[in-house]
Amino acid sequence: MRIVVGGVPGVGKTTIMEEVSRRSEYPIVNYGTIMFQMAQEKRLVKHRDDMRKLPINIQRELQKKAAEHIGAMENVIVDTHLTIKTPAGYLPGLPIWILERLKPDLIVLIEASPQEIADRRAKDETRRRDMESVKEIKEHLDANRYAAFACSVYSGANVLILENNEGMVEDAVKKFLGAI
Ligand code: ATP
Ligand code: MG
């Protein structure tokens, strides 16, 4: 089964996936890392952050090749984003030309309340996430739901909405393992 995991920054995707990787045989891949490895093989970039400076047609080509690579794996969990918030609006993480190559069977959307997410971002000193109000986080949560169900209709993948409530990582991990 190919599983796509999404959720707004700071909701707890990596925290949950780290625990899942200890308890399941599924390989967990990061979409951006796969793209970077492919760019390195072609000697297009030396650093991950240089990828977004490549011409847009080359970035799209890398994005497609990464989707083909993942789509050829029988069992995989893909850590990615359903939407990416940019100053020019929400960028789709899985436009149709990626979705048809990736062929997901299940989309897992990790959620928490906007206040919980704001608090987690504020407390997490290991990362430099954008400052957002509770209202802005709520909008991003909504955008991810719309994107998840649009992807579901196009691909036939189920959508599982997984609550990662405060202090309840273990519950979310158990529900995730139960679904796969
Ligand atoms: P990003 O998309 O930016 O990589 P993420 O979704 O992977 O974010 P994490 O890095 O897993 O988010 O978690 C963000 C912070 O929230 C971390 O400090 C983590 O310890 C904390 N956290 C995650 N889940 C919970 C929870 N259920 N209760 C309390 N704190 C949590
Ligand atoms: Mg993460």
PDB file of N, CA and C in Angstrom, residues 92-157:
ATOM      1  N   PRO A  92      -0.342  23.453  -4.604  1.00  0.00           N
ATOM      2  CA  PRO A  92      -0.740  22.058  -4.365  1.00  0.00           C
ATOM      3  C   PRO A  92       0.474  21.131  -4.315  1.00  0.00           C
ATOM      4  N   GLY A  93       0.559  20.309  -3.281  1.00  0.00           N
ATOM      5  CA  GLY A  93       1.651  19.337  -3.191  1.00  0.00           C
ATOM      6  C   GLY A  93       1.437  18.179  -4.155  1.00  0.00           C
ATOM      7  N   LEU A  94       0.170  17.870  -4.416  1.00  0.00           N
ATOM      8  CA  LEU A  94      -0.148  16.732  -5.279  1.00  0.00           C
ATOM      9  C   LEU A  94      -1.062  17.145  -6.426  1.00  0.00           C
ATOM     10  N   PRO A  95      -0.539  17.932  -7.392  1.00  0.00           N
ATOM     11  CA  PRO A  95      -1.359  18.233  -8.571  1.00  0.00           C
ATOM     12  C   PRO A  95      -1.597  16.941  -9.370  1.00  0.00           C
ATOM     13  N   ILE A  96      -2.546  16.945 -10.273  1.00  0.00           N
ATOM     14  CA  ILE A  96      -2.952  15.724 -10.978  1.00  0.00           C
ATOM     15  C   ILE A  96      -1.782  14.989 -11.635  1.00  0.00           C
ATOM     16  N   TRP A  97      -0.827  15.745 -12.196  1.00  0.00           N
ATOM     17  CA  TRP A  97       0.296  15.103 -12.900  1.00  0.00           C
ATOM     18  C   TRP A  97       1.278  14.439 -11.940  1.00  0.00           C
ATOM     19  N   ILE A  98       1.176  14.717 -10.646  1.00  0.00           N
ATOM     20  CA  ILE A  98       1.965  13.995  -9.637  1.00  0.00           C
ATOM     21  C   ILE A  98       1.141  12.814  -9.137  1.00  0.00           C
ATOM     22  N   LEU A  99      -0.115  13.088  -8.871  1.00  0.00           N
ATOM     23  CA  LEU A  99      -1.017  12.076  -8.326  1.00  0.00           C
ATOM     24  C   LEU A  99      -1.090  10.842  -9.230  1.00  0.00           C
ATOM     25  N   GLU A 100      -1.158  11.059 -10.571  1.00  0.00           N
ATOM     26  CA  GLU A 100      -1.289   9.911 -11.478  1.00  0.00           C
ATOM     27  C   GLU A 100      -0.012   9.073 -11.536  1.00  0.00           C
ATOM     28  N   ARG A 101       1.112   9.648 -11.135  1.00  0.00           N
ATOM     29  CA  ARG A 101       2.360   8.874 -11.068  1.00  0.00           C
ATOM     30  C   ARG A 101       2.549   8.227  -9.692  1.00  0.00           C
ATOM     31  N   LEU A 102       2.138   8.935  -8.672  1.00  0.00           N
ATOM     32  CA  LEU A 102       2.308   8.467  -7.283  1.00  0.00           C
ATOM     33  C   LEU A 102       1.340   7.333  -6.938  1.00  0.00           C
ATOM     34  N   LYS A 103       0.138   7.395  -7.484  1.00  0.00           N
ATOM     35  CA  LYS A 103      -0.901   6.368  -7.295  1.00  0.00           C
ATOM     36  C   LYS A 103      -1.087   5.977  -5.813  1.00  0.00           C
ATOM     37  N   PRO A 104      -1.458   6.939  -4.946  1.00  0.00           N
ATOM     38  CA  PRO A 104      -1.629   6.584  -3.532  1.00  0.00           C
ATOM     39  C   PRO A 104      -2.882   5.732  -3.299  1.00  0.00           C
ATOM     40  N   ASP A 105      -2.809   4.868  -2.276  1.00  0.00           N
ATOM     41  CA  ASP A 105      -3.968   4.060  -1.874  1.00  0.00           C
ATOM     42  C   ASP A 105      -4.665   4.687  -0.672  1.00  0.00           C
ATOM     43  N   LEU A 106      -3.889   5.446   0.113  1.00  0.00           N
ATOM     44  CA  LEU A 106      -4.434   6.038   1.341  1.00  0.00           C
ATOM     45  C   LEU A 106      -3.774   7.391   1.587  1.00  0.00           C
ATOM     46  N   ILE A 107      -4.608   8.376   1.929  1.00  0.00           N
ATOM     47  CA  ILE A 107      -4.099   9.700   2.292  1.00  0.00           C
ATOM     48  C   ILE A 107      -4.404   9.896   3.776  1.00  0.00           C
ATOM     49  N   VAL A 108      -3.362  10.112   4.577  1.00  0.00           N
ATOM     50  CA  VAL A 108      -3.559  10.329   6.019  1.00  0.00           C
ATOM     51  C   VAL A 108      -3.293  11.801   6.311  1.00  0.00           C
ATOM     52  N   LEU A 109      -4.337  12.447   6.816  1.00  0.00           N
ATOM     53  CA  LEU A 109      -4.230  13.868   7.142  1.00  0.00           C
ATOM     54  C   LEU A 109      -4.128  13.982   8.656  1.00  0.00           C
ATOM     55  N   ILE A 110      -2.994  14.476   9.131  1.00  0.00           N
ATOM     56  CA  ILE A 110      -2.797  14.618  10.575  1.00  0.00           C
ATOM     57  C   ILE A 110      -3.262  16.004  10.996  1.00  0.00           C
ATOM     58  N   GLU A 111      -4.096  16.043  12.042  1.00  0.00           N
ATOM     59  CA  GLU A 111      -4.679  17.314  12.487  1.00  0.00           C
ATOM     60  C   GLU A 111      -4.575  17.467  14.009  1.00  0.00           C
ATOM     61  N   ALA A 112      -4.659  18.712  14.444  1.00  0.00           N
ATOM     62  CA  ALA A 112      -4.795  19.057  15.871  1.00  0.00           C
ATOM     63  C   ALA A 112      -5.540  20.386  15.870  1.00  0.00           C
ATOM     64  N   SER A 113      -5.887  20.902  17.046  1.00  0.00           N
ATOM     65  CA  SER A 113      -6.605  22.175  17.044  1.00  0.00           C
ATOM     66  C   SER A 113      -5.624  23.293  16.665  1.00  0.00           C
ATOM     67  N   PRO A 114      -6.115  24.394  16.057  1.00  0.00           N
ATOM     68  CA  PRO A 114      -5.209  25.489  15.671  1.00  0.00           C
ATOM     69  C   PRO A 114      -4.389  26.001  16.860  1.00  0.00           C
ATOM     70  N   GLN A 115      -5.014  26.053  18.046  1.00  0.00           N
ATOM     71  CA  GLN A 115      -4.278  26.532  19.238  1.00  0.00           C
ATOM     72  C   GLN A 115      -3.155  25.564  19.617  1.00  0.00           C
ATOM     73  N   GLU A 116      -3.443  24.255  19.568  1.00  0.00           N
ATOM     74  CA  GLU A 116      -2.404  23.257  19.881  1.00  0.00           C
ATOM     75  C   GLU A 116      -1.231  23.398  18.906  1.00  0.00           C
ATOM     76  N   ILE A 117      -1.546  23.602  17.640  1.00  0.00           N
ATOM     77  CA  ILE A 117      -0.492  23.718  16.621  1.00  0.00           C
ATOM     78  C   ILE A 117       0.345  24.973  16.863  1.00  0.00           C
ATOM     79  N   ALA A 118      -0.329  26.086  17.169  1.00  0.00           N
ATOM     80  CA  ALA A 118       0.393  27.339  17.454  1.00  0.00           C
ATOM     81  C   ALA A 118       1.329  27.141  18.639  1.00  0.00           C
ATOM     82  N   ASP A 119       0.843  26.462  19.692  1.00  0.00           N
ATOM     83  CA  ASP A 119       1.663  26.226  20.892  1.00  0.00           C
ATOM     84  C   ASP A 119       2.852  25.319  20.582  1.00  0.00           C
ATOM     85  N   ARG A 120       2.635  24.282  19.779  1.00  0.00           N
ATOM     86  CA  ARG A 120       3.736  23.362  19.438  1.00  0.00           C
ATOM     87  C   ARG A 120       4.804  24.087  18.641  1.00  0.00           C
ATOM     88  N   ARG A 121       4.388  24.916  17.712  1.00  0.00           N
ATOM     89  CA  ARG A 121       5.365  25.681  16.923  1.00  0.00           C
ATOM     90  C   ARG A 121       6.184  26.587  17.838  1.00  0.00           C
ATOM     91  N   ALA A 122       5.493  27.239  18.786  1.00  0.00           N
ATOM     92  CA  ALA A 122       6.179  28.183  19.678  1.00  0.00           C
ATOM     93  C   ALA A 122       7.184  27.467  20.579  1.00  0.00           C
ATOM     94  N   LYS A 123       6.835  26.247  21.007  1.00  0.00           N
ATOM     95  CA  LYS A 123       7.697  25.510  21.953  1.00  0.00           C
ATOM     96  C   LYS A 123       8.867  24.820  21.258  1.00  0.00           C
ATOM     97  N   ASP A 124       8.710  24.486  19.969  1.00  0.00           N
ATOM     98  CA  ASP A 124       9.714  23.681  19.260  1.00  0.00           C
ATOM     99  C   ASP A 124      10.879  24.566  18.812  1.00  0.00           C
ATOM    100  N   GLU A 125      11.976  24.493  19.578  1.00  0.00           N
ATOM    101  CA  GLU A 125      13.126  25.363  19.272  1.00  0.00           C
ATOM    102  C   GLU A 125      14.050  24.760  18.213  1.00  0.00           C
ATOM    103  N   THR A 126      13.747  23.525  17.784  1.00  0.00           N
ATOM    104  CA  THR A 126      14.626  22.880  16.802  1.00  0.00           C
ATOM    105  C   THR A 126      14.345  23.370  15.383  1.00  0.00           C
ATOM    106  N   ARG A 127      13.232  24.077  15.205  1.00  0.00           N
ATOM    107  CA  ARG A 127      12.832  24.500  13.862  1.00  0.00           C
ATOM    108  C   ARG A 127      12.511  25.984  13.820  1.00  0.00           C
ATOM    109  N   ARG A 128      12.573  26.553  12.619  1.00  0.00           N
ATOM    110  CA  ARG A 128      12.207  27.960  12.450  1.00  0.00           C
ATOM    111  C   ARG A 128      10.970  28.042  11.553  1.00  0.00           C
ATOM    112  N   ARG A 129       9.814  27.784  12.136  1.00  0.00           N
ATOM    113  CA  ARG A 129       8.567  27.806  11.355  1.00  0.00           C
ATOM    114  C   ARG A 129       8.016  29.223  11.319  1.00  0.00           C
ATOM    115  N   ASP A 130       7.212  29.519  10.281  1.00  0.00           N
ATOM    116  CA  ASP A 130       6.622  30.859  10.156  1.00  0.00           C
ATOM    117  C   ASP A 130       5.651  31.109  11.306  1.00  0.00           C
ATOM    118  N   MET A 131       5.622  32.353  11.766  1.00  0.00           N
ATOM    119  CA  MET A 131       4.667  32.737  12.809  1.00  0.00           C
ATOM    120  C   MET A 131       3.307  32.932  12.150  1.00  0.00           C
ATOM    121  N   GLU A 132       2.292  32.305  12.698  1.00  0.00           N
ATOM    122  CA  GLU A 132       0.944  32.448  12.144  1.00  0.00           C
ATOM    123  C   GLU A 132      -0.065  32.566  13.277  1.00  0.00           C
ATOM    124  N   SER A 133      -1.135  33.297  13.027  1.00  0.00           N
ATOM    125  CA  SER A 133      -2.197  33.399  14.024  1.00  0.00           C
ATOM    126  C   SER A 133      -3.041  32.120  13.986  1.00  0.00           C
ATOM    127  N   VAL A 134      -3.827  31.934  15.045  1.00  0.00           N
ATOM    128  CA  VAL A 134      -4.723  30.778  15.123  1.00  0.00           C
ATOM    129  C   VAL A 134      -5.676  30.771  13.914  1.00  0.00           C
ATOM    130  N   LYS A 135      -6.129  31.978  13.515  1.00  0.00           N
ATOM    131  CA  LYS A 135      -7.048  32.092  12.375  1.00  0.00           C
ATOM    132  C   LYS A 135      -6.367  31.629  11.073  1.00  0.00           C
ATOM    133  N   GLU A 136      -5.107  32.012  10.923  1.00  0.00           N
ATOM    134  CA  GLU A 136      -4.361  31.602   9.715  1.00  0.00           C
ATOM    135  C   GLU A 136      -4.120  30.094   9.700  1.00  0.00           C
ATOM    136  N   ILE A 137      -3.823  29.523  10.873  1.00  0.00           N
ATOM    137  CA  ILE A 137      -3.606  28.068  10.955  1.00  0.00           C
ATOM    138  C   ILE A 137      -4.908  27.341  10.617  1.00  0.00           C
ATOM    139  N   LYS A 138      -6.022  27.885  11.092  1.00  0.00           N
ATOM    140  CA  LYS A 138      -7.341  27.282  10.809  1.00  0.00           C
ATOM    141  C   LYS A 138      -7.585  27.241   9.295  1.00  0.00           C
ATOM    142  N   GLU A 139      -7.242  28.330   8.628  1.00  0.00           N
ATOM    143  CA  GLU A 139      -7.423  28.370   7.171  1.00  0.00           C
ATOM    144  C   GLU A 139      -6.568  27.309   6.483  1.00  0.00           C
ATOM    145  N   HIS A 140      -5.321  27.144   6.951  1.00  0.00           N
ATOM    146  CA  HIS A 140      -4.428  26.146   6.338  1.00  0.00           C
ATOM    147  C   HIS A 140      -4.951  24.721   6.586  1.00  0.00           C
ATOM    148  N   LEU A 141      -5.494  24.491   7.787  1.00  0.00           N
ATOM    149  CA  LEU A 141      -6.094  23.172   8.078  1.00  0.00           C
ATOM    150  C   LEU A 141      -7.242  22.898   7.111  1.00  0.00           C
ATOM    151  N   ASP A 142      -8.071  23.922   6.887  1.00  0.00           N
ATOM    152  CA  ASP A 142      -9.200  23.780   5.948  1.00  0.00           C
ATOM    153  C   ASP A 142      -8.689  23.494   4.533  1.00  0.00           C
ATOM    154  N   ALA A 143      -7.664  24.247   4.107  1.00  0.00           N
ATOM    155  CA  ALA A 143      -7.112  24.064   2.752  1.00  0.00           C
ATOM    156  C   ALA A 143      -6.611  22.629   2.570  1.00  0.00           C
ATOM    157  N   ASN A 144      -5.971  22.078   3.609  1.00  0.00           N
ATOM    158  CA  ASN A 144      -5.476  20.696   3.517  1.00  0.00           C
ATOM    159  C   ASN A 144      -6.614  19.689   3.384  1.00  0.00           C
ATOM    160  N   ARG A 145      -7.722  19.958   4.073  1.00  0.00           N
ATOM    161  CA  ARG A 145      -8.861  19.042   3.934  1.00  0.00           C
ATOM    162  C   ARG A 145      -9.407  19.072   2.505  1.00  0.00           C
ATOM    163  N   TYR A 146      -9.560  20.280   1.963  1.00  0.00           N
ATOM    164  CA  TYR A 146     -10.077  20.383   0.581  1.00  0.00           C
ATOM    165  C   TYR A 146      -9.134  19.647  -0.371  1.00  0.00           C
ATOM    166  N   ALA A 147      -7.809  19.862  -0.180  1.00  0.00           N
ATOM    167  CA  ALA A 147      -6.817  19.230  -1.069  1.00  0.00           C
ATOM    168  C   ALA A 147      -6.863  17.709  -0.917  1.00  0.00           C
ATOM    169  N   ALA A 148      -6.979  17.223   0.324  1.00  0.00           N
ATOM    170  CA  ALA A 148      -6.999  15.771   0.557  1.00  0.00           C
ATOM    171  C   ALA A 148      -8.179  15.126  -0.175  1.00  0.00           C
ATOM    172  N   PHE A 149      -9.359  15.760  -0.091  1.00  0.00           N
ATOM    173  CA  PHE A 149     -10.526  15.145  -0.721  1.00  0.00           C
ATOM    174  C   PHE A 149     -10.526  15.314  -2.239  1.00  0.00           C
ATOM    175  N   ALA A 150      -9.932  16.377  -2.738  1.00  0.00           N
ATOM    176  CA  ALA A 150      -9.775  16.509  -4.192  1.00  0.00           C
ATOM    177  C   ALA A 150      -8.866  15.380  -4.692  1.00  0.00           C
ATOM    178  N   CYS A 151      -7.772  15.128  -3.982  1.00  0.00           N
ATOM    179  CA  CYS A 151      -6.850  14.043  -4.349  1.00  0.00           C
ATOM    180  C   CYS A 151      -7.546  12.687  -4.253  1.00  0.00           C
ATOM    181  N   SER A 152      -8.395  12.537  -3.254  1.00  0.00           N
ATOM    182  CA  SER A 152      -9.122  11.285  -3.069  1.00  0.00           C
ATOM    183  C   SER A 152     -10.015  10.997  -4.276  1.00  0.00           C
ATOM    184  N   VAL A 153     -10.723  12.021  -4.732  1.00  0.00           N
ATOM    185  CA  VAL A 153     -11.629  11.846  -5.869  1.00  0.00           C
ATOM    186  C   VAL A 153     -10.846  11.492  -7.139  1.00  0.00           C
ATOM    187  N   TYR A 154      -9.709  12.128  -7.340  1.00  0.00           N
ATOM    188  CA  TYR A 154      -8.909  11.853  -8.542  1.00  0.00           C
ATOM    189  C   TYR A 154      -8.249  10.479  -8.519  1.00  0.00           C
ATOM    190  N   SER A 155      -7.766  10.067  -7.327  1.00  0.00           N
ATOM    191  CA  SER A 155      -6.943   8.853  -7.261  1.00  0.00           C
ATOM    192  C   SER A 155      -7.712   7.624  -6.778  1.00  0.00           C
ATOM    193  N   GLY A 156      -8.837   7.845  -6.116  1.00  0.00           N
ATOM    194  CA  GLY A 156      -9.558   6.717  -5.507  1.00  0.00           C
ATOM    195  C   GLY A 156      -9.013   6.356  -4.137  1.00  0.00           C
ATOM    196  N   ALA A 157      -8.016   7.105  -3.648  1.00  0.00           N
ATOM    197  CA  ALA A 157      -7.448   6.822  -2.317  1.00  0.00           C
ATOM    198  C   ALA A 157      -8.434   7.228  -1.226  1.00  0.00           C
TER     199      ALA A 157
END
